[in-house]
PDB file of C-alpha atoms and ligand atoms in Angstrom:
ATOM      1  CA  MET A   1      47.060 -45.507  38.027  1.00 46.00           C
ATOM      2  CA  LYS A   2      46.396 -42.551  35.732  1.00 48.00           C
ATOM      3  CA  GLU A   3      48.279 -39.382  36.758  1.00 59.00           C
ATOM      4  CA  ASN A   4      46.685 -35.996  37.495  1.00 74.00           C
ATOM      5  CA  LYS A   5      43.239 -37.437  38.064  1.00 93.00           C
ATOM      6  CA  LYS A   6      41.294 -36.719  41.200  1.00 98.00           C
ATOM      7  CA  THR A   7      40.410 -39.556  43.556  1.00 98.00           C
ATOM      8  CA  ALA A   8      37.108 -40.092  45.338  1.00 99.00           C
ATOM      9  CA  VAL A   9      36.095 -42.400  48.158  1.00 99.00           C
ATOM     10  CA  VAL A  10      32.403 -43.296  47.811  1.00 99.00           C
ATOM     11  CA  THR A  11      30.720 -45.363  50.524  1.00 99.00           C
ATOM     12  CA  GLY A  12      27.838 -47.653  49.590  1.00 98.00           C
ATOM     13  CA  GLY A  13      28.825 -47.367  45.941  1.00 98.00           C
ATOM     14  CA  SER A  14      27.667 -50.787  44.778  1.00 98.00           C
ATOM     15  CA  ARG A  15      23.996 -49.970  44.170  1.00 98.00           C
ATOM     16  CA  GLY A  16      21.394 -47.239  43.882  1.00 98.00           C
ATOM     17  CA  ILE A  17      22.401 -43.633  44.455  1.00 98.00           C
ATOM     18  CA  GLY A  18      26.001 -44.574  45.319  1.00 98.00           C
ATOM     19  CA  ARG A  19      26.433 -46.403  42.016  1.00 98.00           C
ATOM     20  CA  ALA A  20      25.030 -43.439  40.055  1.00 98.00           C
ATOM     21  CA  ILE A  21      27.443 -41.119  41.890  1.00 99.00           C
ATOM     22  CA  CYS A  22      30.396 -43.384  41.033  1.00 99.00           C
ATOM     23  CA  LEU A  23      29.378 -43.400  37.350  1.00 98.00           C
ATOM     24  CA  GLU A  24      28.982 -39.615  37.227  1.00 98.00           C
ATOM     25  CA  LEU A  25      32.368 -39.059  38.902  1.00 98.00           C
ATOM     26  CA  ALA A  26      33.987 -41.589  36.543  1.00 98.00           C
ATOM     27  CA  LYS A  27      32.527 -39.658  33.582  1.00 98.00           C
ATOM     28  CA  GLN A  28      34.179 -36.530  34.978  1.00 97.00           C
ATOM     29  CA  GLY A  29      37.588 -38.248  35.043  1.00 97.00           C
ATOM     30  CA  VAL A  30      37.769 -39.176  38.729  1.00 98.00           C
ATOM     31  CA  ASN A  31      39.388 -42.394  40.020  1.00 98.00           C
ATOM     32  CA  LEU A  32      37.393 -44.274  42.625  1.00 98.00           C
ATOM     33  CA  ALA A  33      37.787 -46.202  45.869  1.00 99.00           C
ATOM     34  CA  ILE A  34      34.339 -47.743  46.209  1.00 99.00           C
ATOM     35  CA  ASN A  35      33.142 -49.179  49.512  1.00 99.00           C
ATOM     36  CA  TYR A  36      30.236 -51.626  49.783  1.00 98.00           C
ATOM     37  CA  ALA A  37      28.801 -53.788  52.545  1.00 98.00           C
ATOM     38  CA  GLY A  38      28.657 -57.254  50.963  1.00 97.00           C
ATOM     39  CA  ASN A  39      26.870 -57.355  47.602  1.00 98.00           C
ATOM     40  CA  GLN A  40      29.859 -58.508  45.544  1.00 98.00           C
ATOM     41  CA  LYS A  41      27.934 -58.902  42.282  1.00 98.00           C
ATOM     42  CA  ALA A  42      26.566 -55.348  42.405  1.00 98.00           C
ATOM     43  CA  ALA A  43      29.986 -53.968  43.381  1.00 98.00           C
ATOM     44  CA  ASP A  44      31.665 -55.807  40.477  1.00 98.00           C
ATOM     45  CA  GLU A  45      29.049 -54.396  38.069  1.00 98.00           C
ATOM     46  CA  THR A  46      29.680 -50.848  39.317  1.00 98.00           C
ATOM     47  CA  ARG A  47      33.423 -51.334  39.002  1.00 98.00           C
ATOM     48  CA  ALA A  48      33.146 -52.641  35.421  1.00 98.00           C
ATOM     49  CA  ALA A  49      30.848 -49.762  34.389  1.00 98.00           C
ATOM     50  CA  CYS A  50      33.213 -47.147  35.894  1.00 98.00           C
ATOM     51  CA  GLU A  51      36.239 -48.773  34.260  1.00 98.00           C
ATOM     52  CA  ARG A  52      34.467 -48.593  30.885  1.00 98.00           C
ATOM     53  CA  LEU A  53      34.253 -44.824  31.504  1.00 98.00           C
ATOM     54  CA  GLY A  54      38.031 -44.696  31.998  1.00 98.00           C
ATOM     55  CA  ALA A  55      38.319 -44.681  35.804  1.00 98.00           C
ATOM     56  CA  ASP A  56      40.785 -46.651  37.881  1.00 98.00           C
ATOM     57  CA  VAL A  57      38.657 -48.430  40.476  1.00 98.00           C
ATOM     58  CA  LEU A  58      39.464 -50.009  43.817  1.00 98.00           C
ATOM     59  CA  LEU A  59      36.673 -51.987  45.517  1.00 98.00           C
ATOM     60  CA  VAL A  60      36.863 -52.202  49.309  1.00 98.00           C
ATOM     61  CA  ARG A  61      34.336 -54.273  51.201  1.00 98.00           C
ATOM     62  CA  GLY A  62      33.589 -53.051  54.717  1.00 98.00           C
ATOM     63  CA  ASP A  63      30.984 -51.949  57.221  1.00 99.00           C
ATOM     64  CA  VAL A  64      31.136 -48.167  57.634  1.00 99.00           C
ATOM     65  CA  SER A  65      29.871 -48.445  61.210  1.00 99.00           C
ATOM     66  CA  ARG A  66      33.190 -50.147  62.116  1.00 98.00           C
ATOM     67  CA  PHE A  67      35.996 -47.627  62.494  1.00 99.00           C
ATOM     68  CA  GLU A  68      38.626 -50.268  61.640  1.00 98.00           C
ATOM     69  CA  ASP A  69      36.863 -51.041  58.330  1.00 99.00           C
ATOM     70  CA  CYS A  70      36.853 -47.332  57.438  1.00 99.00           C
ATOM     71  CA  ASN A  71      40.521 -47.089  58.378  1.00 98.00           C
ATOM     72  CA  ALA A  72      41.281 -49.983  56.005  1.00 98.00           C
ATOM     73  CA  LEU A  73      39.261 -48.226  53.261  1.00 98.00           C
ATOM     74  CA  PHE A  74      41.259 -44.989  53.494  1.00 99.00           C
ATOM     75  CA  ASP A  75      44.584 -46.842  53.858  1.00 98.00           C
ATOM     76  CA  ALA A  76      43.818 -48.800  50.695  1.00 98.00           C
ATOM     77  CA  ALA A  77      42.778 -45.640  48.827  1.00 98.00           C
ATOM     78  CA  ILE A  78      45.985 -43.824  49.799  1.00 98.00           C
ATOM     79  CA  GLN A  79      48.143 -46.834  48.938  1.00 98.00           C
ATOM     80  CA  ARG A  80      46.561 -47.090  45.483  1.00 98.00           C
ATOM     81  CA  PHE A  81      46.028 -43.440  44.535  1.00 98.00           C
ATOM     82  CA  GLY A  82      48.254 -41.406  46.889  1.00 98.00           C
ATOM     83  CA  ARG A  83      45.501 -38.915  47.814  1.00 98.00           C
ATOM     84  CA  VAL A  84      41.778 -38.516  48.488  1.00 98.00           C
ATOM     85  CA  ASP A  85      40.284 -35.382  46.927  1.00 98.00           C
ATOM     86  CA  ILE A  86      36.599 -36.232  47.311  1.00 99.00           C
ATOM     87  CA  LEU A  87      34.617 -38.125  49.944  1.00 99.00           C
ATOM     88  CA  VAL A  88      30.974 -39.043  49.374  1.00 99.00           C
ATOM     89  CA  ASN A  89      29.340 -40.444  52.521  1.00 99.00           C
ATOM     90  CA  ASN A  90      26.453 -42.304  50.900  1.00 98.00           C
ATOM     91  CA  ALA A  91      26.137 -45.688  52.665  1.00 99.00           C
ATOM     92  CA  GLY A  92      22.847 -45.867  54.525  1.00 98.00           C
ATOM     93  CA  ILE A  93      20.119 -48.194  55.718  1.00 98.00           C
ATOM     94  CA  THR A  94      16.538 -48.066  56.982  1.00 97.00           C
ATOM     95  CA  ARG A  95      14.882 -50.166  59.710  1.00 97.00           C
ATOM     96  CA  ASP A  96      11.418 -48.563  59.737  1.00 96.00           C
ATOM     97  CA  ASN A  97       8.758 -48.975  62.406  1.00 96.00           C
ATOM     98  CA  LEU A  98       6.496 -46.892  64.586  1.00 98.00           C
ATOM     99  CA  ILE A  99       8.250 -46.072  67.835  1.00 98.00           C
ATOM    100  CA  LEU A 100       6.038 -48.348  69.928  1.00 98.00           C
ATOM    101  CA  ARG A 101       7.177 -51.293  67.792  1.00 98.00           C
ATOM    102  CA  MET A 102      10.748 -50.213  67.010  1.00 98.00           C
ATOM    103  CA  SER A 103      13.396 -52.263  68.811  1.00 98.00           C
ATOM    104  CA  GLU A 104      16.350 -50.623  70.490  1.00 98.00           C
ATOM    105  CA  GLN A 105      18.571 -52.691  68.165  1.00 98.00           C
ATOM    106  CA  ASP A 106      16.910 -51.168  65.090  1.00 98.00           C
ATOM    107  CA  PHE A 107      17.338 -47.678  66.496  1.00 98.00           C
ATOM    108  CA  ASN A 108      20.996 -48.319  67.307  1.00 99.00           C
ATOM    109  CA  ARG A 109      21.860 -49.994  63.999  1.00 99.00           C
ATOM    110  CA  VAL A 110      20.530 -47.151  61.859  1.00 99.00           C
ATOM    111  CA  ILE A 111      22.396 -44.587  63.957  1.00 99.00           C
ATOM    112  CA  GLU A 112      25.581 -46.703  63.825  1.00 99.00           C
ATOM    113  CA  VAL A 113      25.574 -47.038  60.021  1.00 99.00           C
ATOM    114  CA  ASN A 114      24.108 -43.706  58.887  1.00 99.00           C
ATOM    115  CA  LEU A 115      25.524 -41.325  61.513  1.00 99.00           C
ATOM    116  CA  LYS A 116      28.538 -42.986  63.137  1.00 99.00           C
ATOM    117  CA  GLY A 117      29.581 -44.440  59.756  1.00 99.00           C
ATOM    118  CA  THR A 118      29.573 -40.931  58.300  1.00 99.00           C
ATOM    119  CA  TRP A 119      31.575 -39.581  61.247  1.00 99.00           C
ATOM    120  CA  ASN A 120      34.141 -42.398  60.902  1.00 99.00           C
ATOM    121  CA  CYS A 121      34.850 -41.486  57.280  1.00 99.00           C
ATOM    122  CA  LEU A 122      34.803 -37.745  58.004  1.00 99.00           C
ATOM    123  CA  LYS A 123      37.463 -38.184  60.680  1.00 98.00           C
ATOM    124  CA  LEU A 124      39.733 -40.250  58.435  1.00 99.00           C
ATOM    125  CA  ALA A 125      39.243 -38.064  55.353  1.00 99.00           C
ATOM    126  CA  SER A 126      39.836 -34.870  57.358  1.00 98.00           C
ATOM    127  CA  LYS A 127      43.316 -36.021  58.367  1.00 98.00           C
ATOM    128  CA  ILE A 128      44.259 -36.647  54.736  1.00 98.00           C
ATOM    129  CA  MET A 129      42.569 -33.543  53.301  1.00 98.00           C
ATOM    130  CA  VAL A 130      44.015 -31.149  55.913  1.00 98.00           C
ATOM    131  CA  LYS A 131      47.514 -32.296  54.879  1.00 98.00           C
ATOM    132  CA  GLN A 132      46.586 -31.820  51.214  1.00 97.00           C
ATOM    133  CA  ARG A 133      44.925 -28.476  51.999  1.00 98.00           C
ATOM    134  CA  TYR A 134      42.221 -29.564  49.585  1.00 98.00           C
ATOM    135  CA  GLY A 135      39.047 -31.598  49.801  1.00 98.00           C
ATOM    136  CA  ARG A 136      35.432 -31.862  48.747  1.00 98.00           C
ATOM    137  CA  ILE A 137      33.117 -33.703  51.122  1.00 99.00           C
ATOM    138  CA  ILE A 138      29.487 -34.534  50.349  1.00 99.00           C
ATOM    139  CA  ASN A 139      27.299 -36.208  52.965  1.00 99.00           C
ATOM    140  CA  ILE A 140      24.041 -37.775  51.776  1.00 99.00           C
ATOM    141  CA  SER A 141      21.261 -36.820  54.175  1.00 98.00           C
ATOM    142  CA  SER A 142      17.516 -37.035  53.372  1.00 98.00           C
ATOM    143  CA  VAL A 143      14.391 -34.903  53.159  1.00 98.00           C
ATOM    144  CA  VAL A 144      13.283 -37.009  56.142  1.00 98.00           C
ATOM    145  CA  GLY A 145      16.144 -35.576  58.227  1.00 98.00           C
ATOM    146  CA  VAL A 146      14.603 -32.133  57.753  1.00 98.00           C
ATOM    147  CA  MET A 147      10.849 -32.848  57.671  1.00 97.00           C
ATOM    148  CA  GLY A 148      10.614 -35.995  59.837  1.00 97.00           C
ATOM    149  CA  ASN A 149       8.509 -39.026  58.866  1.00 95.00           C
ATOM    150  CA  ALA A 150       6.214 -41.271  60.877  1.00 95.00           C
ATOM    151  CA  GLY A 151       7.831 -44.698  61.203  1.00 96.00           C
ATOM    152  CA  GLN A 152      11.361 -43.377  60.739  1.00 97.00           C
ATOM    153  CA  THR A 153      12.444 -41.924  64.101  1.00 98.00           C
ATOM    154  CA  ASN A 154      15.775 -43.756  63.841  1.00 98.00           C
ATOM    155  CA  TYR A 155      16.402 -42.809  60.203  1.00 98.00           C
ATOM    156  CA  ALA A 156      15.242 -39.182  60.601  1.00 98.00           C
ATOM    157  CA  ALA A 157      17.487 -38.729  63.657  1.00 99.00           C
ATOM    158  CA  SER A 158      20.473 -40.191  61.789  1.00 99.00           C
ATOM    159  CA  LYS A 159      19.912 -37.957  58.759  1.00 99.00           C
ATOM    160  CA  ALA A 160      19.330 -34.825  60.863  1.00 99.00           C
ATOM    161  CA  GLY A 161      22.581 -35.745  62.600  1.00 99.00           C
ATOM    162  CA  VAL A 162      24.355 -35.891  59.236  1.00 99.00           C
ATOM    163  CA  ILE A 163      23.320 -32.254  58.678  1.00 99.00           C
ATOM    164  CA  GLY A 164      24.806 -31.300  62.067  1.00 99.00           C
ATOM    165  CA  LEU A 165      28.049 -33.086  61.161  1.00 99.00           C
ATOM    166  CA  THR A 166      28.114 -31.283  57.812  1.00 99.00           C
ATOM    167  CA  ARG A 167      27.700 -27.784  59.201  1.00 98.00           C
ATOM    168  CA  SER A 168      30.130 -28.299  62.096  1.00 99.00           C
ATOM    169  CA  LEU A 169      32.856 -29.763  59.920  1.00 99.00           C
ATOM    170  CA  ALA A 170      32.331 -27.108  57.232  1.00 99.00           C
ATOM    171  CA  ARG A 171      33.218 -24.536  59.896  1.00 98.00           C
ATOM    172  CA  GLU A 172      36.205 -26.583  61.176  1.00 98.00           C
ATOM    173  CA  LEU A 173      37.769 -27.201  57.779  1.00 98.00           C
ATOM    174  CA  ALA A 174      36.944 -24.129  55.681  1.00 98.00           C
ATOM    175  CA  SER A 175      40.301 -22.476  56.362  1.00 98.00           C
ATOM    176  CA  ARG A 176      42.086 -25.544  54.946  1.00 98.00           C
ATOM    177  CA  GLY A 177      40.513 -25.390  51.499  1.00 97.00           C
ATOM    178  CA  ILE A 178      38.000 -28.124  52.279  1.00 98.00           C
ATOM    179  CA  THR A 179      34.263 -27.781  51.593  1.00 98.00           C
ATOM    180  CA  VAL A 180      31.643 -29.900  53.330  1.00 99.00           C
ATOM    181  CA  ASN A 181      28.086 -30.022  52.007  1.00 99.00           C
ATOM    182  CA  SER A 182      25.045 -32.203  52.336  1.00 99.00           C
ATOM    183  CA  VAL A 183      22.679 -33.462  49.656  1.00 99.00           C
ATOM    184  CA  ALA A 184      19.151 -34.250  50.837  1.00 98.00           C
ATOM    185  CA  PRO A 185      17.325 -36.520  48.384  1.00 98.00           C
ATOM    186  CA  GLY A 186      13.563 -36.963  48.450  1.00 98.00           C
ATOM    187  CA  TYR A 187      12.021 -40.261  47.281  1.00 96.00           C
ATOM    188  CA  ILE A 188      14.435 -41.824  44.829  1.00 97.00           C
ATOM    189  CA  GLU A 189      13.761 -45.067  42.947  1.00 96.00           C
ATOM    190  CA  THR A 190      16.290 -47.545  44.364  1.00 95.00           C
ATOM    191  CA  ASP A 191      16.206 -50.864  46.264  1.00 93.00           C
ATOM    192  CA  MET A 192      15.650 -48.811  49.442  1.00 92.00           C
ATOM    193  CA  THR A 193      12.284 -47.481  48.230  1.00 91.00           C
ATOM    194  CA  ALA A 194      11.317 -50.500  46.074  1.00 89.00           C
ATOM    195  CA  ALA A 195       9.760 -52.082  49.158  1.00 81.00           C
ATOM    196  CA  LEU A 196       7.058 -49.389  49.246  1.00 80.00           C
ATOM    197  CA  GLY A 197       3.805 -50.733  47.763  1.00 84.00           C
ATOM    198  CA  ASP A 198       2.118 -49.054  44.771  1.00 87.00           C
ATOM    199  CA  GLU A 199      -0.403 -47.390  47.060  1.00 89.00           C
ATOM    200  CA  ILE A 200       2.300 -45.660  49.140  1.00 87.00           C
ATOM    201  CA  ARG A 201       4.241 -44.690  46.017  1.00 88.00           C
ATOM    202  CA  GLU A 202       1.162 -43.006  44.540  1.00 91.00           C
ATOM    203  CA  ALA A 203       0.480 -41.218  47.850  1.00 91.00           C
ATOM    204  CA  VAL A 204       4.096 -40.011  47.991  1.00 91.00           C
ATOM    205  CA  LYS A 205       3.927 -38.817  44.384  1.00 94.00           C
ATOM    206  CA  LYS A 206       1.024 -36.532  45.312  1.00 95.00           C
ATOM    207  CA  THR A 207       3.315 -34.714  47.779  1.00 94.00           C
ATOM    208  CA  ILE A 208       5.934 -34.020  45.095  1.00 97.00           C
ATOM    209  CA  PRO A 209       5.381 -30.825  43.071  1.00 98.00           C
ATOM    210  CA  LEU A 210       7.312 -32.273  40.100  1.00 98.00           C
ATOM    211  CA  GLN A 211       4.936 -35.286  40.221  1.00 95.00           C
ATOM    212  CA  ARG A 212       7.461 -38.088  39.933  1.00 95.00           C
ATOM    213  CA  LEU A 213       9.830 -40.038  42.140  1.00 95.00           C
ATOM    214  CA  GLY A 214      13.468 -39.092  41.644  1.00 98.00           C
ATOM    215  CA  GLN A 215      16.140 -41.112  39.884  1.00 98.00           C
ATOM    216  CA  ALA A 216      19.570 -41.899  41.321  1.00 98.00           C
ATOM    217  CA  GLU A 217      21.035 -39.826  38.475  1.00 98.00           C
ATOM    218  CA  ASP A 218      19.197 -36.738  39.772  1.00 98.00           C
ATOM    219  CA  VAL A 219      21.172 -37.027  43.020  1.00 98.00           C
ATOM    220  CA  ALA A 220      24.421 -37.964  41.286  1.00 99.00           C
ATOM    221  CA  ALA A 221      24.412 -34.832  39.118  1.00 98.00           C
ATOM    222  CA  LEU A 222      24.318 -32.485  42.131  1.00 98.00           C
ATOM    223  CA  THR A 223      26.827 -34.564  44.088  1.00 99.00           C
ATOM    224  CA  ALA A 224      29.317 -34.489  41.222  1.00 98.00           C
ATOM    225  CA  PHE A 225      28.820 -30.723  40.868  1.00 98.00           C
ATOM    226  CA  LEU A 226      29.590 -30.227  44.582  1.00 98.00           C
ATOM    227  CA  ALA A 227      32.696 -32.388  44.113  1.00 98.00           C
ATOM    228  CA  GLY A 228      33.962 -30.240  41.254  1.00 97.00           C
ATOM    229  CA  ASP A 229      35.713 -26.919  40.736  1.00 95.00           C
ATOM    230  CA  GLY A 230      32.462 -25.041  40.076  1.00 97.00           C
ATOM    231  CA  ALA A 231      31.417 -25.523  43.710  1.00 98.00           C
ATOM    232  CA  ALA A 232      34.580 -24.032  45.256  1.00 98.00           C
ATOM    233  CA  TYR A 233      32.647 -21.265  47.083  1.00 98.00           C
ATOM    234  CA  ILE A 234      29.856 -23.465  48.456  1.00 98.00           C
ATOM    235  CA  THR A 235      30.219 -24.943  51.943  1.00 99.00           C
ATOM    236  CA  GLY A 236      28.023 -25.884  54.902  1.00 98.00           C
ATOM    237  CA  GLN A 237      24.935 -26.170  52.699  1.00 98.00           C
ATOM    238  CA  VAL A 238      22.101 -28.670  52.639  1.00 98.00           C
ATOM    239  CA  ILE A 239      20.780 -28.903  49.094  1.00 98.00           C
ATOM    240  CA  HIS A 240      17.523 -30.714  48.407  1.00 98.00           C
ATOM    241  CA  VAL A 241      16.989 -32.959  45.373  1.00 98.00           C
ATOM    242  CA  ASP A 242      13.373 -33.878  45.953  1.00 98.00           C
ATOM    243  CA  GLY A 243      11.184 -32.524  43.161  1.00 98.00           C
ATOM    244  CA  GLY A 244      10.112 -29.707  45.463  1.00 98.00           C
ATOM    245  CA  MET A 245       8.821 -31.829  48.385  1.00 97.00           C
ATOM    246  CA  TYR A 246      10.554 -29.557  50.877  1.00 97.00           C
ATOM    247  CA  MET A 247      10.552 -25.835  50.244  1.00 96.00           C
TER     248      MET A 247
HETATM  249  P1  LIG B   1      20.374 -48.791  48.561  1.00 91.83           P
HETATM  250  O1  LIG B   1      19.923 -48.921  47.157  1.00 91.83           O
HETATM  251  O2  LIG B   1      19.745 -49.616  49.631  1.00 91.83           O
HETATM  252  O3  LIG B   1      21.969 -49.012  48.598  1.00 91.83           O
HETATM  253  C1  LIG B   1      22.629 -48.925  49.821  1.00 91.83           C
HETATM  254  C2  LIG B   1      24.121 -48.940  49.599  1.00 91.83           C
HETATM  255  O4  LIG B   1      24.775 -48.794  50.875  1.00 91.83           O
HETATM  256  C3  LIG B   1      24.630 -50.243  49.020  1.00 91.83           C
HETATM  257  O5  LIG B   1      25.736 -49.950  48.209  1.00 91.83           O
HETATM  258  C4  LIG B   1      25.061 -51.032  50.259  1.00 91.83           C
HETATM  259  O6  LIG B   1      26.082 -52.006  49.993  1.00 91.83           O
HETATM  260  C5  LIG B   1      25.621 -49.906  51.115  1.00 91.83           C
HETATM  261  N1  LIG B   1      25.619 -50.197  52.550  1.00 91.83           N
HETATM  262  C6  LIG B   1      24.582 -50.534  53.348  1.00 91.83           C
HETATM  263  N2  LIG B   1      24.998 -50.708  54.629  1.00 91.83           N
HETATM  264  C7  LIG B   1      26.336 -50.483  54.633  1.00 91.83           C
HETATM  265  C8  LIG B   1      27.350 -50.526  55.621  1.00 91.83           C
HETATM  266  N3  LIG B   1      27.064 -50.843  56.898  1.00 91.83           N
HETATM  267  N4  LIG B   1      28.625 -50.265  55.262  1.00 91.83           N
HETATM  268  C9  LIG B   1      28.935 -49.951  53.974  1.00 91.83           C
HETATM  269  N5  LIG B   1      28.021 -49.894  52.994  1.00 91.83           N
HETATM  270  C10 LIG B   1      26.735 -50.156  53.310  1.00 91.83           C
HETATM  271  O7  LIG B   1      20.210 -47.267  49.070  1.00 91.83           O
HETATM  272  P2  LIG B   1      20.002 -45.917  48.235  1.00 91.83           P
HETATM  273  O8  LIG B   1      18.542 -45.703  48.080  1.00 91.83           O
HETATM  274  O9  LIG B   1      20.887 -45.882  47.055  1.00 91.83           O
HETATM  275  O10 LIG B   1      20.490 -44.860  49.337  1.00 91.83           O
HETATM  276  C11 LIG B   1      21.803 -44.314  49.339  1.00 91.83           C
HETATM  277  C12 LIG B   1      21.851 -43.185  50.352  1.00 91.83           C
HETATM  278  O11 LIG B   1      20.873 -42.199  50.026  1.00 91.83           O
HETATM  279  C13 LIG B   1      21.539 -43.637  51.784  1.00 91.83           C
HETATM  280  O12 LIG B   1      22.319 -42.901  52.705  1.00 91.83           O
HETATM  281  C14 LIG B   1      20.083 -43.248  51.945  1.00 91.83           C
HETATM  282  O13 LIG B   1      19.731 -43.059  53.278  1.00 91.83           O
HETATM  283  C15 LIG B   1      20.033 -41.967  51.141  1.00 91.83           C
HETATM  284  N6  LIG B   1      18.707 -41.599  50.689  1.00 91.83           N
HETATM  285  C16 LIG B   1      17.985 -42.417  49.868  1.00 91.83           C
HETATM  286  C17 LIG B   1      16.719 -42.027  49.452  1.00 91.83           C
HETATM  287  C18 LIG B   1      15.882 -42.863  48.542  1.00 91.83           C
HETATM  288  O14 LIG B   1      14.702 -42.486  48.328  1.00 91.83           O
HETATM  289  N7  LIG B   1      16.361 -43.958  47.980  1.00 91.83           N
HETATM  290  C19 LIG B   1      16.193 -40.815  49.915  1.00 91.83           C
HETATM  291  C20 LIG B   1      16.948 -40.018  50.757  1.00 91.83           C
HETATM  292  C21 LIG B   1      18.209 -40.412  51.132  1.00 91.83           C
HETATM  293  P3  LIG B   1      25.707 -53.507  49.455  1.00 91.83           P
HETATM  294  O15 LIG B   1      25.254 -53.342  48.030  1.00 91.83           O
HETATM  295  O16 LIG B   1      26.984 -54.231  49.565  1.00 91.83           O
HETATM  296  O17 LIG B   1      24.615 -54.014  50.347  1.00 91.83           O
END
């Protein structure tokens, strides 16, 4: 392990926005404990790319909705790096449907992963960061958590919940030198949005003042800023990276 480097735990770091965040943090000299759900090939690719940028990387497979998996993630991070300076709660899923067709299982699963998974990691990171009297926490929400979206009652509720977690914990932990912020991406080109057909993508584009879908790197740049020294006086905020969709 390299000395004097900060350490980040990033959930859902194998693909998409999470991978871009890992790469940006690695570029800024941060070591990484990267969680992923099961895509070993993608996780190995992220690890190799971050190592090429000079980061020490620990991959930890686990389901963020399971408290014991999150516990194992933070234990492993502490064993390897000795501290956790940054937590990025990024792991998330969708199970879209109109409410009349949405199953209770699909409602529950999205809440379990996106909201309870975030809370699990917040609880474990808080214990470590309060002892350190230092921490930077970034929770990935969504424009949908603020605006709502037909067909996404489960997802919108989970992402609105992430904003509630962010603001409450920002108030709880501010006196301990820990900031807690939320990043709310709009439509970002990843596997999650690849399933949208061309017609929907074009319709979405028309609602975006900057007239393009976002890239994972657009979200990673803000997340890394919030994780760094320049963001020391920012806490409890929800910052949108959505090309102007929500204003
Ligand atoms: P993605 O491409 O589908 O990647 C999802 C990531 O989360 C993968 O690394 C996946 O691991 C991991 N993951 C899924 N379920 C998990 C679980 N139960 N435990 C641990 N890890 C899990 O998604 P994305 O588009 O990058 O989205 C990342 C975050 O941004 C999510 O919270 C999403 O809601 C949010 N967001 C995305 C958009 C967008 O337009 N894409 C917009 C707003 C917000 P494996 O690779 O192992 O499956």
